Short mmCIF file of C-alpha atoms and ligand atoms in Angstrom, two decimals:
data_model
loop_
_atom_site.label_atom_id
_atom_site.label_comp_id
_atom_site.label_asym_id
_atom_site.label_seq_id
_atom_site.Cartn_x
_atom_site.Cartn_y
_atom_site.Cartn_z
CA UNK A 26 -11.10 24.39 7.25
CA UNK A 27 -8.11 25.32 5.28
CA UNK A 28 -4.52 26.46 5.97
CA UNK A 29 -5.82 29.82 6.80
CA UNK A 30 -8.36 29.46 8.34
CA UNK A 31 -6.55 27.14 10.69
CA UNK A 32 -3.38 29.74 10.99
CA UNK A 33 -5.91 32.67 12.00
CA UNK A 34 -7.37 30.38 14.80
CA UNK A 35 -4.26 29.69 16.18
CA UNK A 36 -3.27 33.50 16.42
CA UNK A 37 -6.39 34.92 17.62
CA UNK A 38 -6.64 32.55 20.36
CA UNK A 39 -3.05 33.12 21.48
CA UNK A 40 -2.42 29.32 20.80
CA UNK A 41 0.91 30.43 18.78
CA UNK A 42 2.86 33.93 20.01
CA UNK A 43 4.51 35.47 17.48
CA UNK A 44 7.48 37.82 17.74
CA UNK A 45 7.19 40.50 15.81
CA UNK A 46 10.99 41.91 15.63
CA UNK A 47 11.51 38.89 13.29
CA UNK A 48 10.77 40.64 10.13
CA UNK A 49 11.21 44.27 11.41
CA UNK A 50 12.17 46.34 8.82
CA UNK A 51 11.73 44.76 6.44
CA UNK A 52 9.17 45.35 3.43
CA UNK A 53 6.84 42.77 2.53
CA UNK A 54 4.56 41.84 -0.48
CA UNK A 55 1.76 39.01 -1.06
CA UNK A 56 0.91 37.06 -3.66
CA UNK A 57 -2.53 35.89 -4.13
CA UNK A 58 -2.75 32.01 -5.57
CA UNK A 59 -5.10 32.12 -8.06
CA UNK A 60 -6.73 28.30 -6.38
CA UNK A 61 -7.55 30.45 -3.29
CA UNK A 62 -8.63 33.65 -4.59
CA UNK A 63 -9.93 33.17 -8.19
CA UNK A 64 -11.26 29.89 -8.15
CA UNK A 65 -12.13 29.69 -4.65
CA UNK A 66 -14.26 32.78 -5.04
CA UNK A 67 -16.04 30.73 -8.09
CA UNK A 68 -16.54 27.37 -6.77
CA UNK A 69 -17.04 28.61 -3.33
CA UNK A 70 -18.09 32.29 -3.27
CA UNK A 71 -15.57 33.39 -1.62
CA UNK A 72 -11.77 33.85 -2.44
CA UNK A 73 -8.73 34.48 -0.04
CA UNK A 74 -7.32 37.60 0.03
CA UNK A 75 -7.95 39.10 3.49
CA UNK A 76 -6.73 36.26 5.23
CA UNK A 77 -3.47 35.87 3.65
CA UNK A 78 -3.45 39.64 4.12
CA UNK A 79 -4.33 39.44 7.75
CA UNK A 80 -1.85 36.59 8.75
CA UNK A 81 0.71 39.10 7.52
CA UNK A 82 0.25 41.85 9.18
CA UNK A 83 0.23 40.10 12.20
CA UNK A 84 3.60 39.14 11.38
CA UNK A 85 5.29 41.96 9.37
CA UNK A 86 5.00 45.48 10.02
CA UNK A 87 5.17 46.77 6.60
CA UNK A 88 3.83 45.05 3.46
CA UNK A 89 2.05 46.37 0.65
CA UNK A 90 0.09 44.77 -1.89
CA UNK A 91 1.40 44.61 -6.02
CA UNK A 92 -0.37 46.17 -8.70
CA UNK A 93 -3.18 44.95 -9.98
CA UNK A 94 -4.07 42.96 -6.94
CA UNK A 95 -6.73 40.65 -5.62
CA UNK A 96 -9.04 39.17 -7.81
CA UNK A 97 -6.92 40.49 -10.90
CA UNK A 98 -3.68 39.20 -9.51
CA UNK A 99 -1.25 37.80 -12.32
CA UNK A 100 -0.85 34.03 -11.72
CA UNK A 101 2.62 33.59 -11.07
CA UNK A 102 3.11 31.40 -14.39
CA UNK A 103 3.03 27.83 -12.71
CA UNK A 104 -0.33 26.93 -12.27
CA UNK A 105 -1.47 24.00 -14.27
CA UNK A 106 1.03 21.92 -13.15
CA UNK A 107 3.20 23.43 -15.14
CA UNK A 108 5.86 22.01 -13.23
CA UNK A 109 5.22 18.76 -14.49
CA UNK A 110 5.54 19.74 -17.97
CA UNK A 111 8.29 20.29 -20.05
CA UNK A 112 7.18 23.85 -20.99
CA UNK A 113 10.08 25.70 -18.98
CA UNK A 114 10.39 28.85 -21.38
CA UNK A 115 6.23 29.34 -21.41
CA UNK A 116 5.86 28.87 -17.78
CA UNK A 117 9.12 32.15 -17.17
CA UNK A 118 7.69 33.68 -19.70
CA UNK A 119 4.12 34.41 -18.54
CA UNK A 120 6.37 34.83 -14.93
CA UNK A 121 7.45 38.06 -16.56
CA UNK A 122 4.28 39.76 -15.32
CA UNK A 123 4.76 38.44 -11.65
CA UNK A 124 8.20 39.61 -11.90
CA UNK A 125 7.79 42.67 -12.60
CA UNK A 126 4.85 43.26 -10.33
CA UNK A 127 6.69 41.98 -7.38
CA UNK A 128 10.11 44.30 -8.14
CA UNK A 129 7.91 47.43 -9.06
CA UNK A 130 7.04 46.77 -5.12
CA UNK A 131 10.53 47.38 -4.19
CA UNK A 132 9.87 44.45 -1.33
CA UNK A 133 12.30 42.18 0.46
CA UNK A 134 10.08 39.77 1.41
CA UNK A 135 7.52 37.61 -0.92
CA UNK A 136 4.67 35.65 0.92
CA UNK A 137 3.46 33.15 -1.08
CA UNK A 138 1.14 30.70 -0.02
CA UNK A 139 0.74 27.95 -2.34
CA UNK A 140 3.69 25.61 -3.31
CA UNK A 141 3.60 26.15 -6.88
CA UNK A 142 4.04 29.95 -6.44
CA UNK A 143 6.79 29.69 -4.21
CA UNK A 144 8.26 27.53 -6.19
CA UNK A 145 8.01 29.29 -9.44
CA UNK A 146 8.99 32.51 -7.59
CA UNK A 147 12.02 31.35 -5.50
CA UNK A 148 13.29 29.08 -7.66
CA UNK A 149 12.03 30.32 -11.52
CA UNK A 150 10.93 33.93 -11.12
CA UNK A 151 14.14 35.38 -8.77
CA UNK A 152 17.11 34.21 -10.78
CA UNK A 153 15.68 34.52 -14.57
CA UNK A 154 14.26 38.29 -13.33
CA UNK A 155 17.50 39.03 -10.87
CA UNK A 156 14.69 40.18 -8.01
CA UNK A 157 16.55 41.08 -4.85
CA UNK A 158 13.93 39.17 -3.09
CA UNK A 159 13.39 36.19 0.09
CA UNK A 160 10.25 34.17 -0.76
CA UNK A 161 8.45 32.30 2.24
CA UNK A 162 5.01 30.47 2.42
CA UNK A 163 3.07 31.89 4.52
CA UNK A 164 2.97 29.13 7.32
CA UNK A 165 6.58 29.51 6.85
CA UNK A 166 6.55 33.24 7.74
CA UNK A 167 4.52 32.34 10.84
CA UNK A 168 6.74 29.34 11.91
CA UNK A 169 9.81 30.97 11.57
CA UNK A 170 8.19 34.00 13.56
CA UNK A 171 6.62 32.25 16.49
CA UNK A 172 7.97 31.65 20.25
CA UNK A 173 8.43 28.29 20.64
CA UNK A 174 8.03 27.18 24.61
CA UNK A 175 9.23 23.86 25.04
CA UNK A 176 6.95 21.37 26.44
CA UNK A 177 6.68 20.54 30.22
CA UNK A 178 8.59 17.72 31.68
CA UNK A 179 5.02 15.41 31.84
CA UNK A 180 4.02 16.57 27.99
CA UNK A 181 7.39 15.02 26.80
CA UNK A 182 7.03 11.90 28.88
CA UNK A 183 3.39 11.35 27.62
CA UNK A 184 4.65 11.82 23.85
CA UNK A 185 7.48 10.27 24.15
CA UNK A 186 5.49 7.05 25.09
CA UNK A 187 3.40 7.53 22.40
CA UNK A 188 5.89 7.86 19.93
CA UNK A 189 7.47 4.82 20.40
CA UNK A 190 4.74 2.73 20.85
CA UNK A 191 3.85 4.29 17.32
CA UNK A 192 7.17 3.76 15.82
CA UNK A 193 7.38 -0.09 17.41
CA UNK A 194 3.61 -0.56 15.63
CA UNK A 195 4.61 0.48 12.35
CA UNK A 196 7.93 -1.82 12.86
CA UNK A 197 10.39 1.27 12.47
CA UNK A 198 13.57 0.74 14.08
CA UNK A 199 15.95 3.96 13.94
CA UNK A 200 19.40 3.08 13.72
CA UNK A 201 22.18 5.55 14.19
CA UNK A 202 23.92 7.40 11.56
CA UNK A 203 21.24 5.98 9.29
CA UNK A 204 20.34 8.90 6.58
CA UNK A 205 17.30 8.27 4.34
CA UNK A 206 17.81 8.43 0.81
CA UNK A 207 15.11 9.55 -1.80
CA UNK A 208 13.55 7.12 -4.28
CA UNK A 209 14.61 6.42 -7.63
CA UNK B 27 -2.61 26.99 -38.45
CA UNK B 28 -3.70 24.66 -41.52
CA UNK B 29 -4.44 27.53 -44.96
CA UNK B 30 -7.48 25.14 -46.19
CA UNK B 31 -10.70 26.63 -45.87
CA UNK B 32 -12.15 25.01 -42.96
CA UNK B 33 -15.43 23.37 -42.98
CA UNK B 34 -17.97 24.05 -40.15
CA UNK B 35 -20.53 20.91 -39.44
CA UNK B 36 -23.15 21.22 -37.30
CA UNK B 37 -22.27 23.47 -34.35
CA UNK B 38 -21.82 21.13 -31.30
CA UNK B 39 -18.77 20.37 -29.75
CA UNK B 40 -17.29 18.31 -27.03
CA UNK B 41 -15.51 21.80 -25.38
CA UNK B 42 -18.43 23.58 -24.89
CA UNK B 43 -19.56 23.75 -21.76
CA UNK B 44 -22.65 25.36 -22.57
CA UNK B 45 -24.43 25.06 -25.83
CA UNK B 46 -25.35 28.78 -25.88
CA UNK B 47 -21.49 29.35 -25.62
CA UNK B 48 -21.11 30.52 -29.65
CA UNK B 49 -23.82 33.12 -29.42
CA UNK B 50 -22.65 34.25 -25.65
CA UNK B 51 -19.18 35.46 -26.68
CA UNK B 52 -18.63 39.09 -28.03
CA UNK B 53 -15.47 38.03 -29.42
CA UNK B 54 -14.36 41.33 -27.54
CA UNK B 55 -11.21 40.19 -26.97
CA UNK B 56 -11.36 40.98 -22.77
CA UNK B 57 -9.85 37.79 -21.97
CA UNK B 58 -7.10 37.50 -24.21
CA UNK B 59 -5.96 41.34 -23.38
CA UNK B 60 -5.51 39.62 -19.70
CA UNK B 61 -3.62 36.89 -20.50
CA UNK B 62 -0.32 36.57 -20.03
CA UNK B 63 0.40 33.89 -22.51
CA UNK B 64 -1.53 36.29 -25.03
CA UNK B 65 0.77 35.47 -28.29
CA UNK B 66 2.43 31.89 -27.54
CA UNK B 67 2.11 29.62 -30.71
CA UNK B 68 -0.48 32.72 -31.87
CA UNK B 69 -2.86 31.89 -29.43
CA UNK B 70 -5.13 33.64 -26.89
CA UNK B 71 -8.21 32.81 -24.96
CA UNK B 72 -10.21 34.02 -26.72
CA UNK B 73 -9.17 31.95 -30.18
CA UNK B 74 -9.74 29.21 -28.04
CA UNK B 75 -13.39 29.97 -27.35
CA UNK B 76 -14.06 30.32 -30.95
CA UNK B 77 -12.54 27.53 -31.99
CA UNK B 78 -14.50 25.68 -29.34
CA UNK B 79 -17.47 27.35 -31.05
CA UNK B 80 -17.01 26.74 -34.51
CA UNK B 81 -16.15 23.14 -33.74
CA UNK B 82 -12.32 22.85 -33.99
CA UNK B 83 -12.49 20.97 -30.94
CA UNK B 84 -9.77 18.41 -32.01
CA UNK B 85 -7.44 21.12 -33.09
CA UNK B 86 -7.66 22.76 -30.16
CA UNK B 87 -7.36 19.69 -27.98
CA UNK B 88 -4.18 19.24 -29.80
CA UNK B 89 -3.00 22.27 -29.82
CA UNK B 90 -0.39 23.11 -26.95
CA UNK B 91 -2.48 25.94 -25.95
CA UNK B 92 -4.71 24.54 -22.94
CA UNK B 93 -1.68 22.97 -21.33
CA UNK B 94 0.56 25.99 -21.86
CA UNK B 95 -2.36 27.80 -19.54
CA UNK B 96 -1.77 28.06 -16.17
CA UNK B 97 -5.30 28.13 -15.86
CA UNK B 98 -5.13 31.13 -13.50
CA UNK B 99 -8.81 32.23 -14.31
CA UNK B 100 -8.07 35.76 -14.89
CA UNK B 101 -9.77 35.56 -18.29
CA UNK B 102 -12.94 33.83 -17.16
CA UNK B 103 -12.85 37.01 -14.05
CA UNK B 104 -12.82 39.76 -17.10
CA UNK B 105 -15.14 38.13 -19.49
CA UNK B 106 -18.45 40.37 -19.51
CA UNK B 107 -20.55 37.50 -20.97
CA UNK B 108 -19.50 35.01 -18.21
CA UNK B 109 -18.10 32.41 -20.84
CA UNK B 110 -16.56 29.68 -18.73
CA UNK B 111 -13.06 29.53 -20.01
CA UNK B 112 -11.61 27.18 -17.53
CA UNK B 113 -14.22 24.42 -17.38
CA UNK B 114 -13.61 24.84 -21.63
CA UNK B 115 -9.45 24.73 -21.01
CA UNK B 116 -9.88 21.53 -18.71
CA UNK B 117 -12.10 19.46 -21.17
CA UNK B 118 -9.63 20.23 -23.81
CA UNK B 119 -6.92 19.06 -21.68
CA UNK B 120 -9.31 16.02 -20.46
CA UNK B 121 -9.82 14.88 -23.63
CA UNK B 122 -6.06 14.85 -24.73
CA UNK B 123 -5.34 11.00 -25.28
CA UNK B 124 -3.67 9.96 -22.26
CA UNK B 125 -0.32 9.01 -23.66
CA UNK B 126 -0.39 12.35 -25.03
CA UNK B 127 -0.35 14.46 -22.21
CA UNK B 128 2.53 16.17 -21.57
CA UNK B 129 5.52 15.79 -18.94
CA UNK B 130 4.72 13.27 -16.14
CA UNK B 131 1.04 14.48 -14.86
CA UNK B 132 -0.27 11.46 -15.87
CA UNK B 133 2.24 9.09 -14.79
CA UNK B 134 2.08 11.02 -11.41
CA UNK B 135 -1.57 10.87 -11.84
CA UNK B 136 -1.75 6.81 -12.14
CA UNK B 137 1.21 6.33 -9.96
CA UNK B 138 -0.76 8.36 -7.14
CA UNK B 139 -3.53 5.74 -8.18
CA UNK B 140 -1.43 2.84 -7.59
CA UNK B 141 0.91 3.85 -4.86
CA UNK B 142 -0.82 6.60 -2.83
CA UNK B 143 0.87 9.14 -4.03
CA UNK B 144 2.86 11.38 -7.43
CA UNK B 145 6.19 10.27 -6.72
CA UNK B 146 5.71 6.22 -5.71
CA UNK B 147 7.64 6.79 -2.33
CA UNK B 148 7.39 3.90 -1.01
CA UNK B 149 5.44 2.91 2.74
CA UNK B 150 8.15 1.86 4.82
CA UNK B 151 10.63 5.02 3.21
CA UNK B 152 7.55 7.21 4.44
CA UNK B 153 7.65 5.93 7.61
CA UNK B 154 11.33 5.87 8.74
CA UNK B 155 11.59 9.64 7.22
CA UNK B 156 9.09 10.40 9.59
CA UNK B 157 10.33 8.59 12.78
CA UNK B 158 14.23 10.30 11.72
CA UNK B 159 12.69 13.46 11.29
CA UNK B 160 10.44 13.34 14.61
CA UNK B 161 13.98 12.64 16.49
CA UNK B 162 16.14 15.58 14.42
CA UNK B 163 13.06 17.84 15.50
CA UNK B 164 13.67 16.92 19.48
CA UNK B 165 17.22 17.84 19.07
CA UNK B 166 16.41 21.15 17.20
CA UNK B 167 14.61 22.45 20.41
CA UNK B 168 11.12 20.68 20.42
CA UNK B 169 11.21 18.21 22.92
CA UNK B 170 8.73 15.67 22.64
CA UNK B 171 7.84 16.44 19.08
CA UNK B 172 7.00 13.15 16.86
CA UNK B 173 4.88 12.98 14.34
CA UNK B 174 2.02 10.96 14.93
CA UNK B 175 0.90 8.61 12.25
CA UNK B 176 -2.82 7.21 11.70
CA UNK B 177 -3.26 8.51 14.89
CA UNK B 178 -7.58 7.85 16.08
CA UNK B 179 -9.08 11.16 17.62
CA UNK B 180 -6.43 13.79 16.12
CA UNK B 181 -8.21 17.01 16.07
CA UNK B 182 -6.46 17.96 12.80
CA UNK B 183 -5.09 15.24 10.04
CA UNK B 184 -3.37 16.98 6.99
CA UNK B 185 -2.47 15.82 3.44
CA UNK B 186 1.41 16.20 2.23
CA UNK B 187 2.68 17.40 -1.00
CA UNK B 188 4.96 14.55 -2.18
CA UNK B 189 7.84 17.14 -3.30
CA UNK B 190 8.70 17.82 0.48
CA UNK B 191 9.54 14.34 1.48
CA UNK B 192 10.48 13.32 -1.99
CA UNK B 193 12.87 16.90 -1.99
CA UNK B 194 12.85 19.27 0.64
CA UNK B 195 11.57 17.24 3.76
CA UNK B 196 12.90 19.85 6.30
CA UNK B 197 9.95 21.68 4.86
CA UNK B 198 7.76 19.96 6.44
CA UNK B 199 8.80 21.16 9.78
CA UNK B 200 7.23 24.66 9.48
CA UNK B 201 3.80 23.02 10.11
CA UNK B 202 4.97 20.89 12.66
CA UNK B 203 6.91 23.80 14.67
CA UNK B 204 3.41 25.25 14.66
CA UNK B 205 1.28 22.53 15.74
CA UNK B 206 4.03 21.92 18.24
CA UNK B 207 3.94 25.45 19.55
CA UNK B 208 0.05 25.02 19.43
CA UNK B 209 -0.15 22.16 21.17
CA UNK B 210 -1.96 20.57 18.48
CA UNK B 211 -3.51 17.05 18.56
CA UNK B 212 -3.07 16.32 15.02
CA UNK B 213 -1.67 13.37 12.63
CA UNK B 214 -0.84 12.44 9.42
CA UNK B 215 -1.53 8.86 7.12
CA UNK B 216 0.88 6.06 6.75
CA UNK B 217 -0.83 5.50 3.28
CA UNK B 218 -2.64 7.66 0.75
CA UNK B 219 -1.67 11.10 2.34
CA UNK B 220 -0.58 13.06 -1.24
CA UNK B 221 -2.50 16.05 -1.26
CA UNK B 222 -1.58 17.17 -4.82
CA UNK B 223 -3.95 16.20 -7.21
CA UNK B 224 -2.32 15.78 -10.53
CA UNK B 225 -5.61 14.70 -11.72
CA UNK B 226 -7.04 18.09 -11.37
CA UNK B 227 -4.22 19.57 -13.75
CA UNK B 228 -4.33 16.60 -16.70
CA UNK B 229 -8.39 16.78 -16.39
CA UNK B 230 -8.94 13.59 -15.60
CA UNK B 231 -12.00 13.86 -12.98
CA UNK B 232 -12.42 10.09 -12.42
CA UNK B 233 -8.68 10.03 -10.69
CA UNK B 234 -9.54 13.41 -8.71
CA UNK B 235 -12.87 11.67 -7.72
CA UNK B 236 -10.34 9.03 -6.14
CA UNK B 237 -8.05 10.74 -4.60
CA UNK B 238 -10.42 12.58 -3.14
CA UNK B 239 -12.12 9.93 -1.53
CA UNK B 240 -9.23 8.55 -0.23
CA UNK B 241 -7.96 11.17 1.27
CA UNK B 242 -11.51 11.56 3.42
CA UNK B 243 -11.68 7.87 4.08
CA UNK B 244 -8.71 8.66 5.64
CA UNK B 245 -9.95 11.38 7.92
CA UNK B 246 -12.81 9.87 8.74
CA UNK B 247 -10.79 6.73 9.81
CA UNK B 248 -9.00 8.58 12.01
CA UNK B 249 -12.22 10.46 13.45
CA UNK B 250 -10.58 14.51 12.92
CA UNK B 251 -12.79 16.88 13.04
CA UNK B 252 -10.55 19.42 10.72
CA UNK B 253 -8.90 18.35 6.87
CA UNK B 254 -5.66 20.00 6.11
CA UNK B 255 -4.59 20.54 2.71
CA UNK B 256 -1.31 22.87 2.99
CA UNK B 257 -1.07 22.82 -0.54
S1 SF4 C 314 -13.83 38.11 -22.76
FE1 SF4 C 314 -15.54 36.71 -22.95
S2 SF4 C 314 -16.87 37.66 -24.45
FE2 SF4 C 314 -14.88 38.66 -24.63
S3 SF4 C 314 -13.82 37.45 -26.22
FE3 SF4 C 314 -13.26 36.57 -24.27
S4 SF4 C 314 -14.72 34.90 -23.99
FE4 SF4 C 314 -15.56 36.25 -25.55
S1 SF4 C 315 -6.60 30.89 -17.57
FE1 SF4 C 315 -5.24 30.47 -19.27
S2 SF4 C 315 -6.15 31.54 -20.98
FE2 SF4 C 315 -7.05 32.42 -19.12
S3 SF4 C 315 -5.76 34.16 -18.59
FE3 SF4 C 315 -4.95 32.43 -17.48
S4 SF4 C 315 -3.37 31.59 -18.80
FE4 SF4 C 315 -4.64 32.91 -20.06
#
């Protein structure tokens, strides 16, 4: 199962509510990762572009799709790992095309839902193209649009055992105050 | 590219993916009207095929072409004549000498080999992010949220890209608002849990082949019925 696939399931059996005044009003587009549509489609015969589509609409009320779409999507210029390589100027310069795709749109919102293209969107594409945009990943659209109930008084209890039995197994003590600090 | 003549030997090459390949292409120029990188360093796919063709594997694999290629596929979708252009990008980029390949996808690749994961973050740093975060997440309004580690009969165990916790860990908590709304029985590994392949991206299959396994030792360890790659 992938993140989809798992998002859909959660929706259509009214596991996760969303509320759908969230994004009201606001236009949205999608982007189609070319390792779930393109290559997907090749290696597995079948790429997705309904689902991200789907998941979506379930959330937005408006979106509509770039030009060309689907299958002939433009890539948006980070794929490769070109993150990891010092080819800055190549990787913004075949973002040109997603660029202008996504502002010919006129949207507000950008669903992207790989990490590389909302990377390469928010943090490459937006500034070098000035797009008046807000990029999310998908499962950030739908986390940021669901009502959350809080647990019942014997659900926290139960976890709340099991977390620190968990926590005292792995021999992590939490102190106060205590922030964590990236690796060199 | 060099002005001497060039001399074509017999016509078999380490690129080709197919021997056929120099025959199947129309040299119609499909793919390369697609591309968006069409032009950088003179290059376009389909150059690349035919120098895969005539045998100029070597200046091809050392050519900045295959890496500047996002390999997005949209060539390989056009192409008429079904000419597999990203298998052909891949081996070039495969057969790259290692300390050759650019930026740090191979460190990343033989640190993930070494350490579980890109970025080296180390077990116990994994770990007490997680426990800190599980307790910032109860005050933010999910009571009871932690996220459980290794844990045996999870429904769902997922992989994490190493840029969250290495970066932007809070972004990690738009999954786990959703599994918490969900109710979701779900976990993820104290070791081993990168889910970004590096290996995939510098061509070297052997370390994908690895990671791979790992990553389904992992689930099967841990008995889930459903893999999670949020990638
Ligand atoms: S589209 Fe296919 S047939 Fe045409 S030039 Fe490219 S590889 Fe050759
Ligand atoms: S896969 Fe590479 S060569 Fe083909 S269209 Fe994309 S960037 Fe161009």
């Amino acid at each position: 199962m992938n993140v989809f696939e798992l998002m859909m399931e959660y929706i259509k059996e009214g596991r996760v509510k969303i509320d759908r005044e969230k994004f009201a009003g606001k236009l949205a587009t999608v982007h189609d990762p070319c390792n779930y549509g393109r290559k997907s489609e090749k290696t597995f015969g079948h790429g997705y572009y309904d689902e991200i589509r789907w998941i979506t609409d379930q959330i937005c009320d408006t979106w509509v799709d770039t030009y060309p779409t689907r299958e002939n999507n433009f890539c948006c210029g980070a794929g490769g790992g070109a993150w990891a390589m010092p080819y800055t100027n190549e990787r913004l310069y075949y973002g040109r095309k997603k660029a202008e795709q996504i502002a010919d749109t006129g949207a507000e919102i950008v669903v992207a839902p790989c990490h590389n293209c909302r990377d390469q969107i928010m943090k490459g594409l937006t500034k070098d193209f000035d797009l008046d945009i807000e990029t999310f990943y998908l499962w950030e659209l739908l986390a940021e649009s669901i009502i959350v109930e809080p647990w019942n008084e014997e659900e926290v209890e139960k976890a709340h055992k099991e977390s620190e039995e968990q926590w005292e197994r792995f021999g992590v003590e939490l102190e106060d105050e205590d922030e964590w600090t990236p690796p060199e | 590219m060099s002005q001497e003549p060039i001399k074509l030997g017999k016509r078999e090459s380490k690129l080709r993916v197919d021997p056929k390949w120099a025959d199947v292409c129309l040299t119609c120029g499909t793919c390369a009207g697609g591309c968006p990188v069409t032009g950088v360093d003179g290059m376009d796919p389909r150059k690349a095929v035919r120098m895969a063709a005539l045998g100029l594997d070597d200046e091809l694999i050392n050519s900045r072409f295959p890496w500047v290629c996002t390999l997005c596929g949209r060539c390989e979708r056009a192409c008429p004549m079904g000419v597999e252009i990203l298998a052909m990008m891949r081996k070039a980029r495969g057969l790259r000498e290692r300390d050759k390949v650019p930026g740090p996808i191979h460190k990343g690749t033989m640190m993930s080999m070494e350490r579980g994961n890109n970025l080296g973050i180390p077990y116990d740093d994994w770990l007490f992010l997680l426990a800190d975060m599980s307790k910032e997440m109860e005050d933010e309004g999910f009571p009871g949220f932690y996220v459980p580690v290794d844990k045996v009969g999870a429904r769902v165990i997922s992989t994490v890209n190493s840029k969250e916790p290495f970066g932007e860990p809070d972004d990690m908590k738009f999954w786990w608002k959703i599994y918490y709304a969900a109710h979701e029985s779900w976990t993820v590994s104290s070791e081993n849990w990168e889910g970004v392949t590096w290996g995939l991206f510098g061509g070297d299959d052997e370390s994908m082949k690895e990671q791979a396994r790992r990553v389904l030792e992992n689930g099967r360890k841990v008995k889930a019925e459903v893999l999670l790659l949020p990638e």
